[in-house]
GROMACS .gro file of C-alpha atoms in nm:
model
  400
    1MET     CA    1  -2.418   0.777  -0.776
    2ARG     CA    2  -2.308   1.027  -0.569
    3ILE     CA    3  -2.071   0.841  -0.303
    4LEU     CA    4  -1.940   1.013   0.060
    5MET     CA    5  -1.586   0.879   0.105
    6ILE     CA    6  -1.374   0.858   0.443
    7ALA     CA    7  -1.055   0.793   0.451
    8PRO     CA    8  -0.853   0.826   0.793
    9GLU     CA    9  -0.490   0.880   0.645
   10PRO     CA   10  -0.313   1.201   0.519
   11PHE     CA   11  -0.445   1.262   0.148
   12PHE     CA   12  -0.272   1.276  -0.044
   13GLU     CA   13   0.103   1.156   0.076
   14PRO     CA   14   0.298   0.914  -0.163
   15ARG     CA   15   0.262   0.627   0.049
   16GLY     CA   16   0.059   0.270   0.051
   17THR     CA   17  -0.318   0.378   0.190
   18PRO     CA   18  -0.322   0.688   0.002
   19PHE     CA   19  -0.203   0.552  -0.323
   20SER     CA   20  -0.486   0.352  -0.287
   21GLU     CA   21  -0.724   0.569  -0.205
   22PHE     CA   22  -0.656   0.780  -0.495
   23HIS     CA   23  -0.670   0.520  -0.748
   24ARG     CA   24  -0.993   0.360  -0.600
   25ILE     CA   25  -1.121   0.757  -0.628
   26ARG     CA   26  -0.985   0.797  -0.989
   27ALA     CA   27  -1.158   0.452  -1.126
   28LEU     CA   28  -1.480   0.550  -0.927
   29THR     CA   29  -1.469   0.894  -1.120
   30ALA     CA   30  -1.364   0.760  -1.456
   31LEU     CA   31  -1.680   0.522  -1.407
   32GLY     CA   32  -1.908   0.837  -1.384
   33HIS     CA   33  -1.952   0.875  -1.020
   34GLN     CA   34  -1.927   1.160  -0.806
   35VAL     CA   35  -1.689   1.123  -0.459
   36ASP     CA   36  -1.704   1.354  -0.202
   37LEU     CA   37  -1.396   1.239   0.034
   38VAL     CA   38  -1.389   1.350   0.410
   39THR     CA   39  -1.022   1.306   0.508
   40TYR     CA   40  -0.737   1.417   0.742
   41PRO     CA   41  -0.623   1.778   0.769
   42PHE     CA   42  -0.309   1.683   0.623
   43GLY     CA   43  -0.171   1.585   0.286
   44GLU     CA   44  -0.136   1.761  -0.087
   45ASP     CA   45  -0.420   1.908  -0.244
   46VAL     CA   46  -0.559   1.699  -0.506
   47SER     CA   47  -0.780   1.796  -0.820
   48MET     CA   48  -0.958   1.534  -1.009
   49PRO     CA   49  -1.288   1.594  -1.198
   50GLY     CA   50  -1.574   1.429  -1.009
   51LEU     CA   51  -1.371   1.490  -0.669
   52ARG     CA   52  -1.466   1.697  -0.382
   53VAL     CA   53  -1.222   1.685  -0.087
   54ILE     CA   54  -1.346   1.772   0.281
   55ARG     CA   55  -1.092   1.775   0.556
   56ALA     CA   56  -1.146   1.732   0.893
   57LEU     CA   57  -1.026   2.015   1.153
   58ARG     CA   58  -0.717   1.961   1.301
   59PRO     CA   59  -0.648   1.858   1.689
   60PRO     CA   60  -0.419   2.074   1.852
   61PHE     CA   61  -0.090   2.006   1.881
   62VAL     CA   62  -0.089   1.720   1.595
   63THR     CA   63   0.076   1.842   1.267
   64LYS     CA   64   0.119   1.520   1.078
   65VAL     CA   65   0.045   1.138   1.131
   66LYS     CA   66   0.274   0.864   1.118
   67ILE     CA   67   0.208   0.567   0.909
   68GLY     CA   68   0.017   0.280   1.129
   69PRO     CA   69  -0.137   0.319   1.494
   70SER     CA   70  -0.052   0.587   1.664
   71ALA     CA   71  -0.202   0.780   1.985
   72ALA     CA   72  -0.259   1.056   1.712
   73LYS     CA   73  -0.525   0.877   1.566
   74PHE     CA   74  -0.780   0.902   1.844
   75PRO     CA   75  -0.852   1.272   1.807
   76LEU     CA   76  -0.783   1.265   1.435
   77ASP     CA   77  -1.019   1.022   1.420
   78ALA     CA   78  -1.282   1.164   1.642
   79LEU     CA   79  -1.300   1.511   1.448
   80LEU     CA   80  -1.294   1.310   1.112
   81ALA     CA   81  -1.613   1.150   1.266
   82VAL     CA   82  -1.738   1.450   1.311
   83THR     CA   83  -1.690   1.622   0.951
   84ALA     CA   84  -1.836   1.267   0.838
   85PHE     CA   85  -2.133   1.298   0.969
   86ARG     CA   86  -2.181   1.666   0.932
   87VAL     CA   87  -2.140   1.607   0.554
   88GLY     CA   88  -2.349   1.292   0.574
   89LEU     CA   89  -2.640   1.435   0.751
   90SER     CA   90  -2.638   1.744   0.508
   91GLY     CA   91  -2.636   1.596   0.173
   92LYS     CA   92  -2.760   1.319   0.005
   93TYR     CA   93  -2.570   1.043  -0.073
   94ASP     CA   94  -2.620   0.709  -0.278
   95ALA     CA   95  -2.359   0.490  -0.058
   96VAL     CA   96  -2.071   0.556   0.223
   97HIS     CA   97  -1.760   0.406   0.105
   98SER     CA   98  -1.515   0.394   0.432
   99HIS     CA   99  -1.113   0.307   0.436
  100GLU     CA  100  -0.949   0.126   0.733
  101GLU     CA  101  -1.067   0.191   1.086
  102ALA     CA  102  -1.286   0.464   0.915
  103GLY     CA  103  -1.560   0.155   0.875
  104VAL     CA  104  -1.686   0.225   1.211
  105ILE     CA  105  -1.786   0.584   1.086
  106GLY     CA  106  -1.940   0.441   0.779
  107VAL     CA  107  -2.107   0.184   0.935
  108VAL     CA  108  -2.313   0.411   1.176
  109LEU     CA  109  -2.374   0.679   0.912
  110SER     CA  110  -2.474   0.418   0.613
  111TRP     CA  111  -2.758   0.319   0.831
  112LEU     CA  112  -2.902   0.624   0.958
  113LEU     CA  113  -2.854   0.753   0.582
  114ARG     CA  114  -3.038   0.413   0.503
  115VAL     CA  115  -2.791   0.364   0.205
  116PRO     CA  116  -2.536   0.094   0.131
  117HIS     CA  117  -2.184   0.040   0.284
  118LEU     CA  118  -1.838  -0.071   0.118
  119TYR     CA  119  -1.574  -0.148   0.357
  120ASP     CA  120  -1.226  -0.081   0.174
  121MET     CA  121  -1.019  -0.338   0.360
  122HIS     CA  122  -0.626  -0.262   0.309
  123SER     CA  123  -0.531  -0.434   0.648
  124SER     CA  124  -0.635  -0.633   0.919
  125LEU     CA  125  -0.658  -0.392   1.181
  126PRO     CA  126  -0.578  -0.647   1.462
  127GLN     CA  127  -0.265  -0.728   1.271
  128GLN     CA  128  -0.173  -0.391   1.243
  129LEU     CA  129  -0.095  -0.377   1.587
  130THR     CA  130   0.130  -0.640   1.575
  131ASN     CA  131   0.308  -0.530   1.276
  132PHE     CA  132   0.370  -0.200   1.426
  133ALA     CA  133   0.399  -0.332   1.779
  134PHE     CA  134   0.198  -0.081   1.910
  135THR     CA  135   0.052  -0.273   2.209
  136GLY     CA  136   0.081  -0.641   2.319
  137SER     CA  137  -0.256  -0.598   2.520
  138THR     CA  138  -0.520  -0.907   2.437
  139VAL     CA  139  -0.798  -0.694   2.554
  140ALA     CA  140  -0.702  -0.432   2.270
  141ARG     CA  141  -0.661  -0.649   2.068
  142GLY     CA  142  -0.971  -0.798   2.139
  143ILE     CA  143  -1.170  -0.488   2.103
  144VAL     CA  144  -1.025  -0.427   1.736
  145ARG     CA  145  -1.092  -0.752   1.623
  146TRP     CA  146  -1.465  -0.709   1.739
  147PHE     CA  147  -1.454  -0.373   1.547
  148GLU     CA  148  -1.341  -0.558   1.229
  149LYS     CA  149  -1.613  -0.810   1.231
  150LEU     CA  150  -1.895  -0.506   1.283
  151MET     CA  151  -1.712  -0.353   0.967
  152ILE     CA  152  -1.740  -0.646   0.773
  153ASN     CA  153  -2.063  -0.790   0.881
  154ARG     CA  154  -2.274  -0.445   0.841
  155SER     CA  155  -2.074  -0.385   0.496
  156ARG     CA  156  -2.300  -0.462   0.167
  157VAL     CA  157  -1.946  -0.504  -0.036
  158VAL     CA  158  -1.601  -0.534   0.122
  159ILE     CA  159  -1.313  -0.448  -0.121
  160VAL     CA  160  -0.952  -0.607   0.004
  161ILE     CA  161  -0.644  -0.568  -0.193
  162CYS     CA  162  -0.487  -0.948  -0.124
  163PRO     CA  163  -0.621  -1.294  -0.122
  164ALA     CA  164  -0.468  -1.318   0.247
  165LEU     CA  165  -0.729  -1.047   0.358
  166GLU     CA  166  -1.004  -1.199   0.146
  167ASP     CA  167  -0.932  -1.533   0.393
  168THR     CA  168  -0.983  -1.300   0.686
  169VAL     CA  169  -1.346  -1.163   0.549
  170ARG     CA  170  -1.464  -1.530   0.486
  171ALA     CA  171  -1.353  -1.627   0.805
  172THR     CA  172  -1.612  -1.375   0.939
  173ALA     CA  173  -1.852  -1.385   0.649
  174PRO     CA  174  -1.873  -1.676   0.414
  175ASP     CA  175  -2.138  -1.494   0.221
  176ALA     CA  176  -2.023  -1.163   0.211
  177ASN     CA  177  -1.959  -0.983  -0.122
  178VAL     CA  178  -1.601  -0.987  -0.150
  179VAL     CA  179  -1.428  -0.822  -0.411
  180LEU     CA  180  -1.037  -0.861  -0.451
  181ILE     CA  181  -0.881  -0.564  -0.607
  182GLU     CA  182  -0.484  -0.560  -0.589
  183ASN     CA  183  -0.350  -0.214  -0.572
  184ALA     CA  184  -0.212  -0.245  -0.933
  185PRO     CA  185  -0.362   0.043  -1.136
  186GLY     CA  186  -0.100   0.101  -1.408
  187SER     CA  187  -0.070   0.446  -1.589
  188ALA     CA  188   0.175   0.652  -1.819
  189GLU     CA  189   0.329   0.814  -1.504
  190ASP     CA  190   0.503   0.465  -1.473
  191GLN     CA  191   0.717   0.495  -1.772
  192ALA     CA  192   1.043   0.675  -1.766
  193THR     CA  193   1.318   0.692  -2.072
  194LEU     CA  194   1.637   0.606  -2.116
  195ASP     CA  195   1.767   0.938  -2.056
  196GLN     CA  196   1.566   0.984  -1.746
  197ALA     CA  197   1.716   0.616  -1.602
  198ALA     CA  198   2.082   0.725  -1.688
  199ALA     CA  199   2.024   1.061  -1.536
  200ILE     CA  200   1.969   0.873  -1.191
  201ARG     CA  201   2.274   0.684  -1.205
  202THR     CA  202   2.504   0.999  -1.291
  203LYS     CA  203   2.298   1.187  -1.026
  204HIS     CA  204   2.447   0.932  -0.766
  205GLY     CA  205   2.774   0.845  -0.922
  206ILE     CA  206   2.695   0.521  -1.005
  207ALA     CA  207   2.865   0.378  -1.333
  208ARG     CA  208   2.643   0.248  -1.595
  209GLU     CA  209   2.794  -0.107  -1.551
  210THR     CA  210   2.757  -0.115  -1.202
  211PRO     CA  211   2.530  -0.394  -1.031
  212LEU     CA  212   2.271  -0.173  -0.889
  213VAL     CA  213   2.030  -0.335  -0.648
  214LEU     CA  214   1.718  -0.128  -0.558
  215TYR     CA  215   1.457  -0.097  -0.264
  216THR     CA  216   1.162   0.167  -0.293
  217GLY     CA  217   0.889   0.225  -0.008
  218THR     CA  218   0.867   0.300   0.378
  219PHE     CA  219   1.122   0.257   0.617
  220GLU     CA  220   0.898   0.043   0.895
  221HIS     CA  221   1.042  -0.216   1.067
  222TYR     CA  222   0.801  -0.499   0.897
  223GLN     CA  223   0.948  -0.400   0.560
  224GLY     CA  224   1.255  -0.609   0.654
  225LEU     CA  225   1.532  -0.395   0.584
  226ASP     CA  226   1.734  -0.517   0.856
  227LEU     CA  227   1.760  -0.852   0.669
  228LEU     CA  228   1.829  -0.655   0.353
  229TYR     CA  229   2.146  -0.457   0.503
  230ALA     CA  230   2.293  -0.808   0.644
  231ALA     CA  231   2.232  -0.974   0.281
  232MET     CA  232   2.397  -0.701   0.137
  233GLN     CA  233   2.692  -0.720   0.389
  234ARG     CA  234   2.726  -1.065   0.244
  235VAL     CA  235   2.656  -0.982  -0.122
  236ILE     CA  236   2.912  -0.706  -0.109
  237LYS     CA  237   3.171  -0.936   0.010
  238ALA     CA  238   3.115  -1.152  -0.307
  239ARG     CA  239   3.030  -0.869  -0.565
  240PRO     CA  240   3.228  -0.587  -0.433
  241ASP     CA  241   3.116  -0.389  -0.782
  242ALA     CA  242   2.754  -0.379  -0.651
  243GLN     CA  243   2.544  -0.076  -0.528
  244LEU     CA  244   2.236  -0.078  -0.293
  245VAL     CA  245   1.995   0.218  -0.352
  246LEU     CA  246   1.742   0.283  -0.093
  247VAL     CA  247   1.461   0.501  -0.150
  248GLY     CA  248   1.224   0.675   0.099
  249GLY     CA  249   1.234   0.705   0.487
  250GLU     CA  250   1.160   0.993   0.694
  251PRO     CA  251   1.438   1.212   0.765
  252ALA     CA  252   1.457   1.026   1.128
  253GLN     CA  253   1.466   0.661   0.964
  254VAL     CA  254   1.708   0.770   0.704
  255GLU     CA  255   1.941   0.870   0.933
  256ALA     CA  256   1.909   0.560   1.157
  257ALA     CA  257   1.959   0.363   0.837
  258ARG     CA  258   2.282   0.540   0.827
  259LYS     CA  259   2.435   0.471   1.153
  260GLU     CA  260   2.330   0.067   1.074
  261ILE     CA  261   2.465   0.083   0.742
  262ALA     CA  262   2.807   0.273   0.890
  263ALA     CA  263   2.828  -0.019   1.134
  264LEU     CA  264   2.837  -0.311   0.893
  265GLY     CA  265   3.075  -0.144   0.693
  266LEU     CA  266   2.848  -0.073   0.403
  267SER     CA  267   2.868   0.279   0.380
  268ASP     CA  268   3.053   0.308   0.051
  269SER     CA  269   2.831   0.080  -0.117
  270VAL     CA  270   2.515   0.220  -0.016
  271VAL     CA  271   2.301   0.511  -0.136
  272LEU     CA  272   2.008   0.680   0.090
  273THR     CA  273   1.812   0.930  -0.104
  274GLY     CA  274   1.535   0.995   0.155
  275GLN     CA  275   1.164   1.030  -0.002
  276ARG     CA  276   1.168   1.104  -0.395
  277PRO     CA  277   0.819   1.206  -0.570
  278ALA     CA  278   0.626   0.935  -0.717
  279GLU     CA  279   0.712   1.049  -1.046
  280GLU     CA  280   1.074   1.004  -1.028
  281ILE     CA  281   1.017   0.639  -0.964
  282PRO     CA  282   1.004   0.483  -1.241
  283ALA     CA  283   1.317   0.669  -1.340
  284TYR     CA  284   1.490   0.514  -1.043
  285LEU     CA  285   1.355   0.144  -1.131
  286ASP     CA  286   1.460   0.154  -1.496
  287ALA     CA  287   1.838   0.262  -1.332
  288ALA     CA  288   1.841  -0.072  -1.153
  289THR     CA  289   1.979  -0.405  -1.266
  290LEU     CA  290   1.705  -0.551  -0.997
  291LEU     CA  291   1.462  -0.468  -0.751
  292VAL     CA  292   1.404  -0.597  -0.375
  293SER     CA  293   1.146  -0.649  -0.126
  294PRO     CA  294   1.297  -0.799   0.203
  295ARG     CA  295   0.941  -0.772   0.386
  296SER     CA  296   0.965  -1.058   0.662
  297THR     CA  297   0.643  -0.960   0.867
  298GLY     CA  298   0.284  -0.927   0.770
  299THR     CA  299   0.054  -1.086   0.463
  300ASN     CA  300  -0.055  -0.792   0.273
  301THR     CA  301   0.109  -0.788  -0.071
  302PRO     CA  302   0.352  -0.422  -0.089
  303LEU     CA  303   0.191  -0.182  -0.296
  304LYS     CA  304   0.577  -0.167  -0.446
  305ILE     CA  305   0.581  -0.484  -0.600
  306TYR     CA  306   0.315  -0.380  -0.861
  307GLN     CA  307   0.511  -0.125  -0.971
  308TYR     CA  308   0.825  -0.353  -0.991
  309LEU     CA  309   0.620  -0.578  -1.201
  310ARG     CA  310   0.551  -0.330  -1.456
  311SER     CA  311   0.916  -0.192  -1.453
  312GLY     CA  312   1.016  -0.568  -1.620
  313ARG     CA  313   1.334  -0.552  -1.360
  314PRO     CA  314   1.403  -0.860  -1.191
  315ILE     CA  315   1.288  -0.891  -0.843
  316VAL     CA  316   1.424  -1.037  -0.582
  317ALA     CA  317   1.145  -1.075  -0.269
  318THR     CA  318   1.135  -1.326   0.021
  319ASN     CA  319   0.927  -1.636  -0.018
  320LEU     CA  320   0.666  -1.540   0.207
  321ARG     CA  321   0.311  -1.522   0.127
  322THR     CA  322   0.316  -1.138   0.153
  323HIS     CA  323   0.460  -1.209  -0.191
  324THR     CA  324   0.395  -1.566  -0.313
  325GLN     CA  325   0.023  -1.420  -0.348
  326VAL     CA  326   0.119  -1.229  -0.627
  327LEU     CA  327   0.472  -1.350  -0.741
  328ALA     CA  328   0.584  -1.690  -0.862
  329GLU     CA  329   0.913  -1.849  -0.962
  330ASP     CA  330   0.878  -1.727  -1.335
  331THR     CA  331   0.813  -1.377  -1.212
  332ALA     CA  332   1.070  -1.322  -0.963
  333PHE     CA  333   1.367  -1.462  -0.768
  334LEU     CA  334   1.179  -1.629  -0.427
  335ALA     CA  335   1.448  -1.599  -0.132
  336GLU     CA  336   1.458  -1.766   0.201
  337PRO     CA  337   1.383  -1.483   0.461
  338THR     CA  338   1.734  -1.504   0.618
  339ALA     CA  339   2.022  -1.288   0.577
  340ASP     CA  340   2.218  -1.579   0.382
  341GLY     CA  341   1.937  -1.648   0.170
  342PHE     CA  342   1.832  -1.366   0.067
  343ALA     CA  343   2.220  -1.251   0.005
  344ALA     CA  344   2.249  -1.600  -0.215
  345THR     CA  345   1.915  -1.512  -0.407
  346ILE     CA  346   2.090  -1.147  -0.506
  347LEU     CA  347   2.362  -1.303  -0.606
  348ALA     CA  348   2.189  -1.582  -0.819
  349ALA     CA  349   1.986  -1.312  -1.014
  350LEU     CA  350   2.372  -1.062  -1.038
  351ASN     CA  351   2.547  -1.361  -1.171
  352ASP     CA  352   2.270  -1.501  -1.425
  353PRO     CA  353   2.168  -1.197  -1.643
  354ALA     CA  354   1.988  -1.433  -1.920
  355ARG     CA  355   1.798  -1.568  -1.656
  356ALA     CA  356   1.689  -1.248  -1.463
  357ALA     CA  357   1.581  -1.088  -1.818
  358SER     CA  358   1.332  -1.372  -1.858
  359ILE     CA  359   1.231  -1.330  -1.511
  360GLY     CA  360   1.152  -0.979  -1.561
  361ALA     CA  361   0.979  -1.001  -1.902
  362HIS     CA  362   0.750  -1.251  -1.724
  363ALA     CA  363   0.687  -0.982  -1.480
  364ARG     CA  364   0.590  -0.739  -1.717
  365GLN     CA  365   0.358  -0.967  -1.877
  366LEU     CA  366   0.194  -1.040  -1.573
  367ALA     CA  367   0.145  -0.656  -1.484
  368GLU     CA  368   0.042  -0.629  -1.856
  369THR     CA  369  -0.221  -0.849  -1.840
  370LYS     CA  370  -0.375  -0.932  -1.475
  371TYR     CA  371  -0.283  -0.629  -1.334
  372SER     CA  372  -0.371  -0.387  -1.616
  373ASP     CA  373  -0.545  -0.071  -1.550
  374ALA     CA  374  -0.830  -0.157  -1.710
  375ALA     CA  375  -0.824  -0.474  -1.495
  376TYR     CA  376  -0.854  -0.253  -1.197
  377ILE     CA  377  -1.141  -0.057  -1.330
  378ALA     CA  378  -1.326  -0.339  -1.436
  379LYS     CA  379  -1.307  -0.479  -1.065
  380THR     CA  380  -1.408  -0.086  -0.925
  381SER     CA  381  -1.705  -0.146  -1.163
  382GLN     CA  382  -1.769  -0.506  -1.017
  383ALA     CA  383  -1.733  -0.362  -0.690
  384VAL     CA  384  -2.002  -0.072  -0.775
  385ASP     CA  385  -2.242  -0.276  -0.927
  386LEU     CA  386  -2.266  -0.515  -0.630
  387LEU     CA  387  -2.308  -0.220  -0.407
  388PHE     CA  388  -2.623  -0.046  -0.616
  389GLY     CA  389  -2.732  -0.373  -0.752
  390ASP     CA  390  -3.120  -0.486  -0.730
  391ALA     CA  391  -3.027  -0.786  -0.564
  392PRO     CA  392  -2.995  -0.822  -0.183
  393ALA     CA  393  -2.642  -0.818  -0.085
  394THR     CA  394  -2.536  -1.141   0.048
  395VAL     CA  395  -2.348  -1.075   0.386
  396THR     CA  396  -2.380  -1.196   0.738
  397ARG     CA  397  -2.523  -0.929   0.958
  398GLY     CA  398  -2.472  -1.029   1.310
  399VAL     CA  399  -2.122  -0.966   1.464
  400ALA     CA  400  -1.934  -1.325   1.525
   0.00000   0.00000   0.00000
């Protein structure tokens, strides 16, 4: 089938939703489908058999777009819509597949083309307004909630990335065709050699026997890094040999983190690497003693959790639904979302290497079974079968 996909993100950039879009396209093309992707004018070029990338025009004075809601998205999405309609109305497509807020564009375009629409729901848009502190306006939240319901109700299939989002969809459309596809595709790129892992420690002056606590990901406030810094202040008092390595963050965010870390007296115990190429991350994971995810708000499962699982390293994560819809006591050390609680759990993982090794092994086993690449492609195939199936779609059509 020929699929018109609309993605309101810079494609490709090494961050959550673009990663998810990349793997969704990879699975669709592996299943034999052609994907024409309409996306923002930013991002690295991607070459993949079966994929054609069409970039929207760049608005004046807009040179990049940050993660989450922003004023820059308004002109970017307007030009994205223009490009999507131009491409869609001039070609012959079997379906429209849209991501995030581009679902509004996709719903209208699929109606015009008389083809089914698939909404790829990576987050709840009203919740994003809160997570990113974009606006406190109840009117704005109400409008966004209305659009989210429209996208759910007017889609033949809705893909969600975690159980919490499935609950959101079911609350709006109990009979919707929902397919849960976790952001968990594994690949050979997720493997690193012992030498590569050792080279990471050498690069940052960390001895082989030093306990290395690793965080990877964005530096957005909802990730809970302030909780991690406060916890590490307590950890260092008990284990002065421990080191924290933080991989990720925009330059301005890294500089702000450096100042916060210095104010806590942790400068000698923390390494800030900034953003690193995606292909380096497996080596960082393998160099670590344990991996941390201190996220304290939201319900989406962090994409990094699946890569953490595949590494086989013990994970310390906050005991919140954002993590527990994937992790359990046998696959992670679950901590209370307080500085004392997170610190105590990190120390428990560092001080009990036998238990840590067992939890890491169970984590890898979970990744290799439930979250394997074969499982990912099979779930994508299920979504496509529902989208193009002969049976009528069981979705609610009105907007609640």
